Amino acid sequence: QSAEGLRLAVEMRRDLLAVQRSERAPPRSGLDEDDRKAVGALEDCLHAVLRRRFGLEALRIRRITGASGQGVLRDIQAHEAVHAIRTGEDLDQRIGRGRRCFGLFHELLEDSVLAVVHV
């Protein structure tokens, strides 16, 4: 197992899911039936691989603070889906003094947050 191989598999699946979504909504990309089946089979294979690689034994929950590293903090800022984090002050309000923030990490992708919980 390597971090780069795992990242590549995740990115490939993301791209395959995007192709599948584009095929369901107009305008379609123009894949023929054989191509759609091949994309579906490849996506199924990647899904199975990633399910094994993201088993509970490979996942870690860590507290996130201002000292967690720039990659982790950028991930939190970029992927916040409910309340945008636009400034360092916004980020401090989420993870600063008196706040609790936890991230879910894969053992090979220590600098990439899979999910975040603010409590």
Coordinates of N, CA, C and O in Angstrom, one line a residue:
Q1 N 0.8 -1.2 0.0 CA 0.0 0.0 0.0 C 0.9 1.2 0.0 O 1.8 1.3 0.7
S2 N 0.5 2.2 -0.8 CA 1.2 3.5 -0.8 C 0.2 4.6 -0.8 O -0.9 4.4 -1.3
A3 N 0.6 5.7 -0.2 CA -0.3 6.9 -0.2 C -0.7 7.3 -1.6 O -1.8 7.6 -1.9
E4 N 0.3 7.4 -2.5 CA 0.0 7.9 -3.8 C -0.9 6.9 -4.6 O -1.8 7.4 -5.3
G5 N -0.7 5.6 -4.4 CA -1.6 4.7 -5.0 C -3.0 4.8 -4.6 O -4.0 4.7 -5.3
L6 N -3.2 5.0 -3.3 CA -4.5 5.2 -2.7 C -5.1 6.5 -3.2 O -6.3 6.5 -3.6
R7 N -4.4 7.5 -3.2 CA -4.9 8.8 -3.7 C -5.3 8.6 -5.2 O -6.4 9.2 -5.6
L8 N -4.5 7.9 -6.0 CA -4.9 7.7 -7.4 C -6.2 6.9 -7.5 O -7.0 7.3 -8.3
A9 N -6.4 5.9 -6.7 CA -7.6 5.1 -6.7 C -8.8 6.0 -6.4 O -9.9 5.9 -7.0
V10 N -8.7 6.8 -5.4 CA -9.7 7.7 -4.9 C -10.1 8.7 -6.1 O -11.2 8.9 -6.4
E11 N -9.0 9.3 -6.7 CA -9.3 10.3 -7.8 C -9.9 9.6 -9.0 O -10.8 10.2 -9.6
M12 N -9.5 8.4 -9.3 CA -10.1 7.7 -10.4 C -11.5 7.4 -10.2 O -12.4 7.6 -11.1
R13 N -11.9 7.0 -9.0 CA -13.3 6.7 -8.7 C -14.1 8.0 -8.7 O -15.2 8.0 -9.3
R14 N -13.5 9.1 -8.2 CA -14.2 10.4 -8.3 C -14.5 10.7 -9.8 O -15.7 11.1 -10.1
D15 N -13.6 10.5 -10.6 CA -13.7 10.8 -12.0 C -14.8 9.9 -12.7 O -15.6 10.3 -13.5
L16 N -14.7 8.6 -12.3 CA -15.7 7.7 -12.9 C -17.1 8.0 -12.5 O -18.0 7.9 -13.3
L17 N -17.3 8.4 -11.2 CA -18.6 8.7 -10.7 C -19.1 10.0 -11.4 O -20.3 10.1 -11.8
A18 N -18.2 10.9 -11.7 CA -18.6 12.1 -12.5 C -19.0 11.7 -13.9 O -20.0 12.3 -14.4
V19 N -18.3 10.8 -14.5 CA -18.7 10.4 -15.9 C -20.1 9.7 -15.8 O -21.0 10.0 -16.6
Q20 N -20.3 8.9 -14.8 CA -21.6 8.2 -14.7 C -22.7 9.2 -14.4 O -23.8 9.1 -15.0
R21 N -22.5 10.2 -13.6 CA -23.5 11.3 -13.4 C -23.8 12.0 -14.7 O -24.9 12.3 -15.0
S22 N -22.8 12.3 -15.4 CA -23.0 13.1 -16.7 C -23.8 12.3 -17.7 O -24.5 12.8 -18.5
E23 N -23.7 11.0 -17.6 CA -24.4 10.1 -18.5 C -25.9 10.1 -18.2 O -26.7 9.7 -19.0
R24 N -26.2 10.4 -16.9 CA -27.6 10.3 -16.5 C -28.4 11.6 -16.8 O -29.6 11.6 -16.8
A25 N -27.6 12.7 -16.9 CA -28.3 14.0 -17.1 C -27.9 14.6 -18.4 O -26.7 14.5 -18.8
P26 N -28.8 15.2 -19.1 CA -28.5 15.8 -20.4 C -27.6 17.1 -20.2 O -27.8 17.7 -19.1
P27 N -26.8 17.5 -21.1 CA -26.4 16.7 -22.3 C -25.4 15.6 -21.9 O -24.5 15.8 -21.1
R28 N -25.6 14.5 -22.5 CA -24.7 13.4 -22.3 C -23.4 13.4 -23.0 O -23.3 14.1 -24.0
S29 N -22.4 12.7 -22.5 CA -21.1 12.8 -23.1 C -21.0 11.9 -24.4 O -20.0 12.0 -25.1
G30 N -21.9 11.1 -24.6 CA -21.9 10.3 -25.9 C -21.3 9.0 -25.7 O -20.9 8.4 -26.8
L31 N -21.1 8.4 -24.5 CA -20.6 7.1 -24.4 C -21.6 6.1 -25.0 O -22.8 6.2 -24.8
D32 N -21.0 5.1 -25.7 CA -21.9 4.0 -26.2 C -22.2 3.0 -25.1 O -21.6 3.1 -24.0
E33 N -23.0 2.1 -25.3 CA -23.4 1.1 -24.3 C -22.2 0.3 -23.7 O -22.1 0.1 -22.5
D34 N -21.3 -0.1 -24.6 CA -20.1 -0.8 -24.2 C -19.2 0.0 -23.3 O -18.7 -0.5 -22.2
D35 N -19.1 1.3 -23.6 CA -18.3 2.2 -22.8 C -18.9 2.4 -21.4 O -18.3 2.4 -20.4
R36 N -20.3 2.5 -21.4 CA -21.0 2.7 -20.1 C -20.8 1.5 -19.2 O -20.6 1.6 -18.0
K37 N -20.9 0.3 -19.8 CA -20.7 -0.9 -19.1 C -19.2 -1.0 -18.5 O -19.0 -1.4 -17.4
A38 N -18.3 -0.6 -19.3 CA -16.9 -0.6 -18.9 C -16.6 0.3 -17.8 O -15.9 0.0 -16.8
V39 N -17.2 1.5 -17.9 CA -17.1 2.5 -16.8 C -17.7 2.0 -15.5 O -17.2 2.1 -14.4
G40 N -18.9 1.4 -15.7 CA -19.6 0.8 -14.5 C -18.8 -0.3 -13.9 O -18.7 -0.4 -12.6
A41 N -18.2 -1.2 -14.7 CA -17.4 -2.3 -14.1 C -16.1 -1.8 -13.4 O -15.8 -2.3 -12.3
L42 N -15.5 -0.8 -14.0 CA -14.3 -0.2 -13.4 C -14.6 0.5 -12.1 O -13.9 0.3 -11.1
E43 N -15.8 1.2 -12.1 CA -16.2 1.9 -10.8 C -16.5 0.8 -9.8 O -16.1 1.0 -8.6
D44 N -17.2 -0.3 -10.1 CA -17.5 -1.3 -9.2 C -16.2 -1.9 -8.6 O -16.1 -2.2 -7.4
C45 N -15.2 -2.1 -9.4 CA -13.9 -2.7 -9.0 C -13.2 -1.7 -8.0 O -12.8 -2.1 -6.9
L46 N -13.2 -0.4 -8.4 CA -12.5 0.6 -7.5 C -13.3 0.7 -6.2 O -12.7 0.9 -5.1
H47 N -14.6 0.6 -6.2 CA -15.4 0.7 -5.0 C -15.0 -0.4 -4.1 O -14.8 -0.2 -2.9
A48 N -14.9 -1.6 -4.6 CA -14.5 -2.8 -3.8 C -13.1 -2.6 -3.2 O -12.9 -2.9 -2.0
V49 N -12.2 -2.1 -4.0 CA -10.8 -1.9 -3.5 C -10.8 -0.9 -2.4 O -10.2 -1.1 -1.3
L50 N -11.5 0.2 -2.6 CA -11.5 1.3 -1.6 C -12.2 0.9 -0.3 O -11.9 1.3 0.8
R51 N -13.3 0.1 -0.5 CA -13.9 -0.4 0.7 C -13.0 -1.2 1.6 O -13.0 -1.1 2.8
R52 N -12.1 -2.0 1.0 CA -11.2 -2.8 1.8 C -10.1 -1.9 2.4 O -9.7 -2.0 3.5
R53 N -9.7 -0.9 1.6 CA -8.6 0.0 2.1 C -9.1 1.0 3.1 O -8.3 1.5 3.9
F54 N -10.4 1.3 3.2 CA -10.9 2.2 4.1 C -11.6 1.5 5.3 O -12.6 2.1 5.8
G55 N -11.2 0.3 5.6 CA -11.8 -0.4 6.7 C -11.5 0.3 8.0 O -10.6 1.1 8.1
L56 N -12.2 0.0 9.1 CA -12.1 0.6 10.3 C -10.6 0.6 10.9 O -10.2 1.5 11.5
E57 N -9.9 -0.5 10.6 CA -8.6 -0.6 11.2 C -7.6 0.4 10.5 O -6.5 0.6 11.1
A58 N -8.0 1.0 9.4 CA -7.1 1.9 8.7 C -7.5 3.4 9.0 O -6.8 4.3 8.6
L59 N -8.5 3.6 9.8 CA -9.0 4.9 10.0 C -8.7 5.4 11.4 O -8.6 4.6 12.4
R60 N -8.4 6.7 11.5 CA -8.0 7.3 12.8 C -8.8 8.6 13.0 O -9.0 9.3 12.1
I61 N -9.2 8.8 14.3 CA -9.8 10.1 14.7 C -8.8 10.9 15.4 O -8.2 10.4 16.4
R62 N -8.5 12.1 15.0 CA -7.6 13.0 15.7 C -8.2 14.3 15.9 O -9.0 14.8 15.1
R63 N -7.8 14.9 17.0 CA -8.2 16.3 17.3 C -7.4 17.2 16.3 O -6.3 17.0 16.1
I64 N -8.2 18.2 15.8 CA -7.6 19.2 14.9 C -7.4 20.5 15.7 O -8.4 21.0 16.3
T65 N -6.2 21.1 15.6 CA -5.9 22.4 16.3 C -5.2 23.2 15.2 O -4.9 22.8 14.1
G66 N -4.8 24.4 15.7 CA -4.1 25.3 14.8 C -2.7 24.7 14.4 O -2.1 25.1 13.5
A67 N -2.2 23.8 15.2 CA -0.9 23.2 15.0 C -1.0 21.9 14.2 O 0.0 21.2 14.0
S68 N -2.2 21.6 13.6 CA -2.4 20.3 12.9 C -1.7 20.3 11.5 O -1.6 19.2 10.9
G69 N -1.2 21.4 11.0 CA -0.5 21.4 9.7 C -1.3 22.1 8.7 O -2.6 22.0 8.7
Q70 N -0.6 22.8 7.8 CA -1.3 23.6 6.8 C -2.2 22.8 5.8 O -3.3 23.2 5.4
G71 N -1.8 21.5 5.5 CA -2.6 20.7 4.6 C -3.9 20.4 5.2 O -5.0 20.4 4.6
V72 N -3.9 20.0 6.5 CA -5.2 19.7 7.2 C -6.1 20.9 7.3 O -7.3 20.9 7.0
L73 N -5.5 22.0 7.7 CA -6.3 23.3 7.8 C -6.8 23.7 6.5 O -8.0 24.2 6.4
R74 N -6.1 23.6 5.4 CA -6.6 23.9 4.0 C -7.7 23.0 3.7 O -8.7 23.5 3.1
D75 N -7.6 21.7 4.0 CA -8.7 20.8 3.7 C -10.0 21.2 4.4 O -11.1 21.2 3.8
I76 N -9.9 21.6 5.7 CA -11.1 22.0 6.4 C -11.7 23.2 5.8 O -12.9 23.3 5.6
Q77 N -10.8 24.2 5.4 CA -11.3 25.4 4.8 C -12.0 25.2 3.5 O -13.0 25.7 3.2
A78 N -11.3 24.4 2.7 CA -11.8 24.1 1.3 C -13.1 23.3 1.2 O -13.9 23.5 0.3
H79 N -13.3 22.4 2.2 CA -14.4 21.5 2.1 C -15.6 21.7 3.0 O -16.5 20.9 3.1
E80 N -15.5 22.8 3.7 CA -16.6 23.2 4.6 C -17.9 23.4 3.8 O -17.9 24.2 2.9
A81 N -18.9 22.6 4.1 CA -20.1 22.6 3.2 C -21.2 23.4 3.8 O -22.2 23.8 3.1
V82 N -21.2 23.7 5.1 CA -22.3 24.4 5.7 C -22.1 25.9 5.9 O -22.8 26.7 5.4
H83 N -21.0 26.2 6.6 CA -20.6 27.6 6.8 C -19.2 27.9 6.3 O -18.3 27.3 6.8
A84 N -19.1 28.7 5.2 CA -17.9 28.9 4.6 C -16.8 29.5 5.6 O -17.2 30.3 6.4
I85 N -15.6 29.0 5.4 CA -14.5 29.6 6.2 C -13.7 30.4 5.2 O -13.0 29.9 4.3
R86 N -13.8 31.7 5.3 CA -13.2 32.6 4.4 C -11.8 33.2 4.9 O -11.0 33.6 4.1
T87 N -11.7 33.3 6.2 CA -10.5 34.0 6.7 C -9.9 33.1 7.8 O -10.5 32.2 8.3
G88 N -8.7 33.5 8.2 CA -8.0 32.9 9.3 C -8.8 33.0 10.6 O -8.9 32.2 11.5
E89 N -9.5 34.2 10.7 CA -10.3 34.4 11.9 C -11.5 33.4 11.9 O -11.9 32.9 13.0
D90 N -12.1 33.2 10.8 CA -13.2 32.2 10.7 C -12.7 30.8 11.1 O -13.4 30.1 11.9
L91 N -11.5 30.5 10.7 CA -10.9 29.2 11.0 C -10.6 29.1 12.5 O -10.9 28.1 13.2
D92 N -10.1 30.2 13.1 CA -9.9 30.2 14.6 C -11.1 30.0 15.3 O -11.1 29.4 16.4
Q93 N -12.3 30.6 14.8 CA -13.5 30.4 15.5 C -14.0 28.9 15.5 O -14.7 28.5 16.4
R94 N -13.5 28.2 14.6 CA -13.9 26.8 14.5 C -13.0 25.8 15.3 O -13.4 24.8 15.8
I95 N -11.7 26.2 15.3 CA -10.7 25.3 16.0 C -9.9 25.9 17.1 O -9.1 25.2 17.7
G96 N -10.2 27.2 17.4 CA -9.4 27.9 18.4 C -9.8 27.5 19.8 O -10.5 26.5 20.1
R97 N -9.3 28.3 20.7 CA -9.5 28.1 22.2 C -11.0 27.9 22.5 O -11.9 28.6 22.1
G98 N -11.2 26.9 23.3 CA -12.6 26.5 23.7 C -13.4 25.8 22.7 O -14.6 25.5 22.9
R99 N -12.8 25.5 21.6 CA -13.5 24.7 20.5 C -12.9 23.3 20.4 O -11.8 23.1 20.7
R100 N -13.7 22.4 20.0 CA -13.3 21.0 19.7 C -13.6 20.7 18.3 O -14.7 20.8 17.8
C101 N -12.6 20.2 17.6 CA -12.7 19.8 16.2 C -12.0 18.5 16.0 O -10.8 18.4 16.5
F102 N -12.6 17.5 15.4 CA -12.0 16.3 15.2 C -12.1 15.9 13.7 O -13.1 16.2 13.0
G103 N -11.0 15.2 13.2 CA -11.0 14.8 11.9 C -10.8 13.3 11.8 O -10.2 12.6 12.6
L104 N -11.4 12.7 10.7 CA -11.2 11.3 10.4 C -10.1 11.2 9.3 O -10.2 11.9 8.3
F105 N -9.1 10.4 9.6 CA -8.0 10.3 8.7 C -7.7 8.8 8.4 O -8.0 7.9 9.2
H106 N -7.2 8.6 7.2 CA -6.7 7.3 6.8 C -5.2 7.2 7.2 O -4.5 8.2 7.1
E107 N -4.8 6.0 7.6 CA -3.4 5.9 8.1 C -2.4 6.2 7.0 O -1.3 6.7 7.4
L108 N -2.7 6.1 5.8 CA -1.7 6.4 4.7 C -1.9 7.9 4.2 O -1.0 8.4 3.5
L109 N -3.0 8.5 4.6 CA -3.3 9.8 4.1 C -3.4 10.8 5.3 O -4.4 11.5 5.4
E110 N -2.3 10.8 6.0 CA -2.4 11.6 7.3 C -2.6 13.1 7.1 O -3.0 13.8 8.0
D111 N -2.3 13.6 5.9 CA -2.5 15.0 5.7 C -3.8 15.4 5.0 O -4.0 16.5 4.6
S112 N -4.7 14.4 4.8 CA -6.0 14.6 4.1 C -7.1 14.2 5.1 O -7.1 13.1 5.6
V113 N -8.0 15.2 5.3 CA -9.1 14.9 6.2 C -10.2 14.3 5.4 O -10.6 14.9 4.4
L114 N -10.7 13.2 5.9 CA -11.9 12.5 5.2 C -13.2 13.1 5.7 O -14.1 13.2 4.9
A115 N -13.3 13.4 6.9 CA -14.5 14.0 7.5 C -14.1 14.8 8.7 O -13.1 14.5 9.4
V116 N -14.9 15.8 9.0 CA -14.7 16.7 10.1 C -15.9 16.9 11.0 O -17.0 17.0 10.5
V117 N -15.7 16.9 12.3 CA -16.8 17.1 13.2 C -16.4 18.2 14.2 O -15.3 18.2 14.8
H118 N -17.2 19.3 14.2 CA -17.0 20.4 15.2 C -18.0 20.2 16.4 O -19.2 20.0 16.1
V119 N -17.4 20.2 17.6 CA -18.3 20.0 18.8 C -18.0 21.1 19.7 O -17.0 21.8 19.7

